[in-house]
PDB file of C-alpha atoms in Angstrom:
ATOM      1  CA  MET J   1       0.000   0.000   0.000  1.00  0.00           C
ATOM      2  CA  THR J   2       1.258   3.496  -0.816  1.00  0.00           C
ATOM      3  CA  PHE J   3       0.684   6.065   1.897  1.00  0.00           C
ATOM      4  CA  GLY J   4       1.597   9.058  -0.223  1.00  0.00           C
ATOM      5  CA  THR J   5       4.629  10.962  -1.349  1.00  0.00           C
ATOM      6  CA  ARG J   6       6.687  13.532   0.499  1.00  0.00           C
ATOM      7  CA  ARG J   7       5.140  16.539  -1.202  1.00  0.00           C
ATOM      8  CA  PRO J   8       5.375  19.763   0.832  1.00  0.00           C
ATOM      9  CA  GLN J   9       2.172  20.721   2.597  1.00  0.00           C
ATOM     10  CA  MET J  10       2.345  24.249   1.190  1.00  0.00           C
ATOM     11  CA  SER J  11       4.713  26.546  -0.681  1.00  0.00           C
ATOM     12  CA  ARG J  12       7.409  28.545   1.081  1.00  0.00           C
ATOM     13  CA  GLU J  13       5.685  31.748  -0.122  1.00  0.00           C
ATOM     14  CA  ASP J  14       2.340  30.702   1.399  1.00  0.00           C
ATOM     15  CA  PHE J  15       4.071  29.775   4.645  1.00  0.00           C
ATOM     16  CA  GLU J  16       5.774  33.168   4.889  1.00  0.00           C
ATOM     17  CA  GLU J  17       2.461  34.936   4.247  1.00  0.00           C
ATOM     18  CA  LEU J  18       0.697  32.790   6.863  1.00  0.00           C
ATOM     19  CA  ALA J  19       3.459  33.246   9.436  1.00  0.00           C
ATOM     20  CA  GLY J  20       3.269  37.009   8.967  1.00  0.00           C
ATOM     21  CA  LYS J  21      -0.478  36.955   9.721  1.00  0.00           C
ATOM     22  CA  ALA J  22      -0.363  34.546  12.700  1.00  0.00           C
ATOM     23  CA  PRO J  23      -1.809  35.670  16.053  1.00  0.00           C
ATOM     24  CA  GLU J  24       0.810  37.268  18.289  1.00  0.00           C
ATOM     25  CA  ASN J  25       1.252  34.241  20.556  1.00  0.00           C
ATOM     26  CA  VAL J  26       1.451  31.699  17.709  1.00  0.00           C
ATOM     27  CA  GLN J  27       4.860  31.019  16.201  1.00  0.00           C
ATOM     28  CA  LEU J  28       4.974  28.899  13.063  1.00  0.00           C
ATOM     29  CA  GLU J  29       7.811  26.847  11.608  1.00  0.00           C
ATOM     30  CA  PHE J  30       8.226  25.214   8.189  1.00  0.00           C
ATOM     31  CA  LEU J  31      10.486  22.185   8.370  1.00  0.00           C
ATOM     32  CA  ASP J  32      11.002  19.560   5.653  1.00  0.00           C
ATOM     33  CA  GLY J  33       7.945  20.852   3.809  1.00  0.00           C
ATOM     34  CA  ARG J  34       5.646  20.558   6.825  1.00  0.00           C
ATOM     35  CA  LEU J  35       3.915  23.240   8.901  1.00  0.00           C
ATOM     36  CA  TYR J  36       4.448  23.208  12.671  1.00  0.00           C
ATOM     37  CA  VAL J  37       3.465  25.318  15.646  1.00  0.00           C
ATOM     38  CA  LYS J  38       6.431  26.134  17.844  1.00  0.00           C
ATOM     39  CA  GLY J  39       5.827  24.360  21.143  1.00  0.00           C
ATOM     40  CA  ASP J  40       3.520  21.883  19.345  1.00  0.00           C
ATOM     41  CA  HIS J  41       0.365  23.431  20.822  1.00  0.00           C
ATOM     42  CA  ILE J  42      -2.237  25.885  19.637  1.00  0.00           C
ATOM     43  CA  GLU J  43      -5.498  26.928  21.291  1.00  0.00           C
ATOM     44  CA  VAL J  44      -8.687  26.428  19.312  1.00  0.00           C
ATOM     45  CA  GLU J  45      -9.418  30.167  19.307  1.00  0.00           C
ATOM     46  CA  ASP J  46      -5.951  30.957  17.942  1.00  0.00           C
ATOM     47  CA  PHE J  47      -6.321  28.227  15.332  1.00  0.00           C
ATOM     48  CA  GLU J  48      -9.623  29.620  14.109  1.00  0.00           C
ATOM     49  CA  GLU J  49      -8.104  33.096  13.814  1.00  0.00           C
ATOM     50  CA  LEU J  50      -5.125  31.672  11.931  1.00  0.00           C
ATOM     51  CA  ALA J  51      -7.430  29.723   9.593  1.00  0.00           C
ATOM     52  CA  ARG J  52      -9.342  32.909   8.779  1.00  0.00           C
ATOM     53  CA  ARG J  53      -6.085  34.617   7.816  1.00  0.00           C
ATOM     54  CA  ALA J  54      -4.695  31.782   5.685  1.00  0.00           C
ATOM     55  CA  PRO J  55      -3.680  32.601   2.091  1.00  0.00           C
ATOM     56  CA  GLU J  56      -6.116  31.717  -0.667  1.00  0.00           C
ATOM     57  CA  GLY J  57      -5.883  28.014  -1.468  1.00  0.00           C
ATOM     58  CA  VAL J  58      -4.469  27.059   1.941  1.00  0.00           C
ATOM     59  CA  LYS J  59      -6.957  25.175   4.116  1.00  0.00           C
ATOM     60  CA  LEU J  60      -6.000  24.553   7.739  1.00  0.00           C
ATOM     61  CA  GLU J  61      -7.364  21.934  10.128  1.00  0.00           C
ATOM     62  CA  LEU J  62      -6.821  21.180  13.823  1.00  0.00           C
ATOM     63  CA  ILE J  63      -6.763  17.404  14.101  1.00  0.00           C
ATOM     64  CA  ASP J  64      -6.033  15.618  17.370  1.00  0.00           C
ATOM     65  CA  GLY J  65      -4.492  18.809  18.704  1.00  0.00           C
ATOM     66  CA  LYS J  66      -2.133  19.148  15.716  1.00  0.00           C
ATOM     67  CA  LEU J  67      -2.136  21.908  13.118  1.00  0.00           C
ATOM     68  CA  GLU J  68      -2.648  20.359   9.674  1.00  0.00           C
ATOM     69  CA  VAL J  69      -2.752  21.600   6.096  1.00  0.00           C
ATOM     70  CA  LYS J  70      -5.517  19.917   4.133  1.00  0.00           C
ATOM     71  CA  PRO J  71      -4.080  18.679   0.821  1.00  0.00           C
ATOM     72  CA  LEU J  72      -5.299  20.319  -2.349  1.00  0.00           C
ATOM     73  CA  PRO J  73      -7.455  17.845  -4.302  1.00  0.00           C
ATOM     74  CA  ASP J  74      -6.319  16.541  -7.661  1.00  0.00           C
ATOM     75  CA  ASN J  75      -8.717  15.979 -10.545  1.00  0.00           C
ATOM     76  CA  ARG J  76      -9.554  12.354  -9.674  1.00  0.00           C
ATOM     77  CA  HIS J  77     -10.242  13.377  -6.083  1.00  0.00           C
ATOM     78  CA  ARG J  78     -12.612  16.099  -7.294  1.00  0.00           C
ATOM     79  CA  ALA J  79     -14.314  13.688  -9.691  1.00  0.00           C
ATOM     80  CA  ILE J  80     -15.059  11.226  -6.891  1.00  0.00           C
ATOM     81  CA  VAL J  81     -16.623  13.920  -4.720  1.00  0.00           C
ATOM     82  CA  VAL J  82     -18.711  15.236  -7.618  1.00  0.00           C
ATOM     83  CA  TRP J  83     -19.867  11.692  -8.440  1.00  0.00           C
ATOM     84  CA  LEU J  84     -20.984  11.183  -4.857  1.00  0.00           C
ATOM     85  CA  ILE J  85     -22.785  14.533  -4.652  1.00  0.00           C
ATOM     86  CA  ARG J  86     -24.694  13.834  -7.870  1.00  0.00           C
ATOM     87  CA  LEU J  87     -25.576  10.339  -6.679  1.00  0.00           C
ATOM     88  CA  PHE J  88     -27.042  11.571  -3.404  1.00  0.00           C
ATOM     89  CA  MET J  89     -29.108  14.184  -5.239  1.00  0.00           C
ATOM     90  CA  GLN J  90     -30.907  11.212  -6.791  1.00  0.00           C
ATOM     91  CA  LEU J  91     -30.942   8.833  -3.822  1.00  0.00           C
ATOM     92  CA  ARG J  92     -31.773  11.269  -0.994  1.00  0.00           C
ATOM     93  CA  PRO J  93     -33.152  14.447  -2.622  1.00  0.00           C
ATOM     94  CA  GLU J  94     -34.404  15.762   0.731  1.00  0.00           C
ATOM     95  CA  LEU J  95     -30.790  15.931   1.914  1.00  0.00           C
ATOM     96  CA  ALA J  96     -27.736  17.828   0.682  1.00  0.00           C
ATOM     97  CA  MET J  97     -24.122  16.785   0.326  1.00  0.00           C
ATOM     98  CA  PHE J  98     -22.124  19.823   1.411  1.00  0.00           C
ATOM     99  CA  HIS J  99     -18.702  20.046  -0.234  1.00  0.00           C
ATOM    100  CA  GLU J 100     -15.688  20.922   1.975  1.00  0.00           C
ATOM    101  CA  GLN J 101     -17.798  21.460   5.087  1.00  0.00           C
ATOM    102  CA  ASP J 102     -15.993  22.945   8.110  1.00  0.00           C
ATOM    103  CA  LEU J 103     -16.922  21.061  11.294  1.00  0.00           C
ATOM    104  CA  LYS J 104     -16.104  21.061  14.986  1.00  0.00           C
ATOM    105  CA  ILE J 105     -14.977  17.532  15.844  1.00  0.00           C
ATOM    106  CA  GLY J 106     -13.300  15.507  18.559  1.00  0.00           C
ATOM    107  CA  ALA J 107     -13.932  15.277  22.264  1.00  0.00           C
ATOM    108  CA  TYR J 108     -15.548  18.475  23.576  1.00  0.00           C
ATOM    109  CA  ARG J 109     -15.437  19.858  20.004  1.00  0.00           C
ATOM    110  CA  LYS J 110     -11.758  20.774  20.423  1.00  0.00           C
ATOM    111  CA  GLY J 111     -10.883  19.942  16.827  1.00  0.00           C
ATOM    112  CA  ASN J 112     -11.592  21.530  13.473  1.00  0.00           C
ATOM    113  CA  ALA J 113     -11.848  19.457  10.303  1.00  0.00           C
ATOM    114  CA  THR J 114     -12.937  20.234   6.771  1.00  0.00           C
ATOM    115  CA  ALA J 115     -14.735  17.145   5.510  1.00  0.00           C
ATOM    116  CA  ASP J 116     -14.529  16.540   1.776  1.00  0.00           C
ATOM    117  CA  ALA J 117     -18.310  16.242   2.009  1.00  0.00           C
ATOM    118  CA  ALA J 118     -20.949  16.169   4.736  1.00  0.00           C
ATOM    119  CA  LEU J 119     -24.480  14.813   4.385  1.00  0.00           C
ATOM    120  CA  ALA J 120     -27.178  16.735   6.245  1.00  0.00           C
ATOM    121  CA  PRO J 121     -30.725  18.037   5.768  1.00  0.00           C
ATOM    122  CA  LEU J 122     -31.140  20.706   3.116  1.00  0.00           C
ATOM    123  CA  ASP J 123     -30.349  24.208   4.501  1.00  0.00           C
ATOM    124  CA  HIS J 124     -29.008  22.557   7.666  1.00  0.00           C
ATOM    125  CA  PHE J 125     -26.104  24.976   8.099  1.00  0.00           C
ATOM    126  CA  ILE J 126     -27.969  28.218   7.374  1.00  0.00           C
ATOM    127  CA  ALA J 127     -28.474  28.971  11.076  1.00  0.00           C
ATOM    128  CA  GLU J 128     -24.769  28.547  11.859  1.00  0.00           C
ATOM    129  CA  ASP J 129     -23.167  31.904  12.660  1.00  0.00           C
ATOM    130  CA  LYS J 130     -19.594  30.588  12.710  1.00  0.00           C
ATOM    131  CA  THR J 131     -17.306  29.129  10.057  1.00  0.00           C
ATOM    132  CA  TRP J 132     -16.802  25.898  12.004  1.00  0.00           C
ATOM    133  CA  ALA J 133     -20.216  24.282  12.305  1.00  0.00           C
ATOM    134  CA  SER J 134     -21.494  21.931  14.967  1.00  0.00           C
ATOM    135  CA  PRO J 135     -21.607  18.272  13.911  1.00  0.00           C
ATOM    136  CA  GLU J 136     -25.085  17.934  15.397  1.00  0.00           C
ATOM    137  CA  GLY J 137     -27.522  16.767  12.748  1.00  0.00           C
ATOM    138  CA  VAL J 138     -24.832  15.646  10.300  1.00  0.00           C
ATOM    139  CA  LEU J 139     -25.696  12.155   9.052  1.00  0.00           C
ATOM    140  CA  MET J 140     -22.410  11.285   7.367  1.00  0.00           C
ATOM    141  CA  VAL J 141     -18.999  12.711   6.561  1.00  0.00           C
ATOM    142  CA  VAL J 142     -16.897  11.675   3.577  1.00  0.00           C
ATOM    143  CA  GLU J 143     -13.139  11.776   3.091  1.00  0.00           C
ATOM    144  CA  VAL J 144     -11.320  10.862  -0.114  1.00  0.00           C
ATOM    145  CA  THR J 145      -7.643  10.140   0.459  1.00  0.00           C
ATOM    146  CA  SER J 146      -4.945  12.196  -1.229  1.00  0.00           C
ATOM    147  CA  HIS J 147      -1.482  11.065  -2.217  1.00  0.00           C
ATOM    148  CA  TYR J 148       0.384  12.884   0.539  1.00  0.00           C
ATOM    149  CA  ARG J 149       2.604  11.525   3.269  1.00  0.00           C
ATOM    150  CA  ASP J 150       0.181  12.365   6.111  1.00  0.00           C
ATOM    151  CA  THR J 151      -2.826  10.587   4.598  1.00  0.00           C
ATOM    152  CA  ASP J 152      -2.453   7.415   6.666  1.00  0.00           C
ATOM    153  CA  ARG J 153      -2.404   9.173  10.012  1.00  0.00           C
ATOM    154  CA  ARG J 154      -4.921  11.875   9.164  1.00  0.00           C
ATOM    155  CA  ASP J 155      -7.709  10.089   7.252  1.00  0.00           C
ATOM    156  CA  ARG J 156      -7.320   6.531   8.550  1.00  0.00           C
ATOM    157  CA  ILE J 157      -6.558   7.223  12.205  1.00  0.00           C
ATOM    158  CA  VAL J 158      -7.082  10.654  13.755  1.00  0.00           C
ATOM    159  CA  LYS J 159     -10.091  11.728  11.697  1.00  0.00           C
ATOM    160  CA  VAL J 160     -11.742   8.383  12.402  1.00  0.00           C
ATOM    161  CA  ARG J 161     -11.390   9.104  16.103  1.00  0.00           C
ATOM    162  CA  GLY J 162     -12.389  12.762  15.783  1.00  0.00           C
ATOM    163  CA  TYR J 163     -15.565  12.039  13.833  1.00  0.00           C
ATOM    164  CA  ALA J 164     -16.508   9.227  16.222  1.00  0.00           C
ATOM    165  CA  GLU J 165     -15.940  11.442  19.258  1.00  0.00           C
ATOM    166  CA  ALA J 166     -18.162  14.072  17.637  1.00  0.00           C
ATOM    167  CA  GLY J 167     -20.926  11.449  17.356  1.00  0.00           C
ATOM    168  CA  ILE J 168     -21.269  11.610  13.572  1.00  0.00           C
ATOM    169  CA  PRO J 169     -23.215   8.427  12.733  1.00  0.00           C
ATOM    170  CA  VAL J 170     -21.385   7.399   9.544  1.00  0.00           C
ATOM    171  CA  TYR J 171     -17.916   8.154   8.182  1.00  0.00           C
ATOM    172  CA  LEU J 172     -17.335   7.024   4.599  1.00  0.00           C
ATOM    173  CA  LEU J 173     -13.654   6.783   3.690  1.00  0.00           C
ATOM    174  CA  ILE J 174     -12.875   6.369   0.000  1.00  0.00           C
ATOM    175  CA  ASP J 175      -9.316   5.085   0.029  1.00  0.00           C
ATOM    176  CA  ARG J 176      -7.503   5.656  -3.255  1.00  0.00           C
ATOM    177  CA  ASP J 177      -4.338   3.887  -2.101  1.00  0.00           C
ATOM    178  CA  ASN J 178      -6.027   0.486  -2.179  1.00  0.00           C
ATOM    179  CA  ASP J 179      -9.262   1.178  -4.151  1.00  0.00           C
ATOM    180  CA  THR J 180     -11.589   0.499  -1.249  1.00  0.00           C
ATOM    181  CA  LEU J 181     -14.433   2.081   0.667  1.00  0.00           C
ATOM    182  CA  VAL J 182     -14.528   1.803   4.447  1.00  0.00           C
ATOM    183  CA  VAL J 183     -17.872   2.429   6.149  1.00  0.00           C
ATOM    184  CA  TYR J 184     -17.429   3.476   9.776  1.00  0.00           C
ATOM    185  CA  SER J 185     -20.625   3.469  11.834  1.00  0.00           C
ATOM    186  CA  GLU J 186     -22.127   3.097  15.317  1.00  0.00           C
ATOM    187  CA  PRO J 187     -19.971   5.575  17.246  1.00  0.00           C
ATOM    188  CA  LYS J 188     -19.696   4.693  20.926  1.00  0.00           C
ATOM    189  CA  ASN J 189     -17.291   6.105  23.511  1.00  0.00           C
ATOM    190  CA  GLY J 190     -15.257   7.798  20.797  1.00  0.00           C
ATOM    191  CA  THR J 191     -14.893   4.689  18.642  1.00  0.00           C
ATOM    192  CA  TYR J 192     -16.781   3.421  15.607  1.00  0.00           C
ATOM    193  CA  GLN J 193     -17.973  -0.095  16.399  1.00  0.00           C
ATOM    194  CA  GLN J 194     -18.386  -1.136  12.761  1.00  0.00           C
ATOM    195  CA  HIS J 195     -15.934  -0.557   9.897  1.00  0.00           C
ATOM    196  CA  PRO J 196     -16.410  -3.005   7.010  1.00  0.00           C
ATOM    197  CA  SER J 197     -14.298  -2.497   3.880  1.00  0.00           C
ATOM    198  CA  TYR J 198     -15.419  -2.949   0.263  1.00  0.00           C
ATOM    199  CA  PRO J 199     -13.520  -2.967  -3.041  1.00  0.00           C
ATOM    200  CA  TYR J 200     -14.356  -0.546  -5.835  1.00  0.00           C
ATOM    201  CA  GLY J 201     -17.261  -2.022  -7.789  1.00  0.00           C
ATOM    202  CA  ALA J 202     -19.018  -3.540  -4.771  1.00  0.00           C
ATOM    203  CA  VAL J 203     -22.587  -2.777  -3.770  1.00  0.00           C
ATOM    204  CA  VAL J 204     -22.169  -0.909  -0.497  1.00  0.00           C
ATOM    205  CA  GLU J 205     -24.888  -0.545   2.127  1.00  0.00           C
ATOM    206  CA  LEU J 206     -24.646   2.696   4.085  1.00  0.00           C
ATOM    207  CA  PRO J 207     -26.428   2.110   7.418  1.00  0.00           C
ATOM    208  CA  ALA J 208     -28.928   4.286   9.284  1.00  0.00           C
ATOM    209  CA  PRO J 209     -29.452   7.165   9.337  1.00  0.00           C
ATOM    210  CA  VAL J 210     -28.099   7.323   5.771  1.00  0.00           C
ATOM    211  CA  ASN J 211     -29.939   4.233   4.514  1.00  0.00           C
ATOM    212  CA  VAL J 212     -28.538   4.225   0.995  1.00  0.00           C
ATOM    213  CA  THR J 213     -27.265   1.471  -1.280  1.00  0.00           C
ATOM    214  CA  LEU J 214     -24.278   2.568  -3.361  1.00  0.00           C
ATOM    215  CA  ASN J 215     -23.308   0.900  -6.607  1.00  0.00           C
ATOM    216  CA  THR J 216     -19.619   1.785  -6.716  1.00  0.00           C
ATOM    217  CA  GLU J 217     -18.742   0.433 -10.174  1.00  0.00           C
ATOM    218  CA  LYS J 218     -18.110   4.012 -11.371  1.00  0.00           C
ATOM    219  CA  LEU J 219     -15.204   4.364  -8.919  1.00  0.00           C
ATOM    220  CA  LYS J 220     -13.157   2.011 -11.090  1.00  0.00           C
ATOM    221  CA  ASP J 221     -13.009   4.821 -13.663  1.00  0.00           C
ATOM    222  CA  TYR J 222     -11.278   7.001 -11.073  1.00  0.00           C
ATOM    223  CA  ALA J 223      -8.698   4.468  -9.905  1.00  0.00           C
ATOM    224  CA  ASP J 224      -5.117   5.750 -10.047  1.00  0.00           C
TER     225      ASP J 224
END
């Protein structure tokens, strides 16, 4: 299995712009192509201020207490998300699949993640007055892996825990490294109790409250 290349998380120019806009008590470092907070700790409030000031095209997350840069999607990644959004418009027209939805996650909502997609009732987030929305009422989150070195830890480990701790009923992981879908469900005590895996092309049952049967044959067209 390939867990991604050692591509830099962001350009040196974007880092310098971000560092110049960081809150006064946040010191950033850029080592071996990766963004770090000096002291390895950042408060949620400081993170949210930093995220607001990020250069265009740079998306920050706070995952498991660590500052992360969400990888930019490539064309196959985008195609998978678009395919899923269009599919849910047909299968659950009373719901909406929100692309790149910012969510509070983790225990006590002390994390901030941008899901590749989040399934919720239509107009669900209209009442939210903050960028980082509550996960309450979200039926499912979706992540599509990217070919970056942090994919294994971020999408397959810490986001699994963060979404479970937030009580999101279903987490669908579309894993491009091994052409599989993993359906995490039944969150309990910060852990998903169920996590069956399916190959591209399988008929995949998404459990309640999603209650959708996915024919994933189309995903073979997007295999790397």
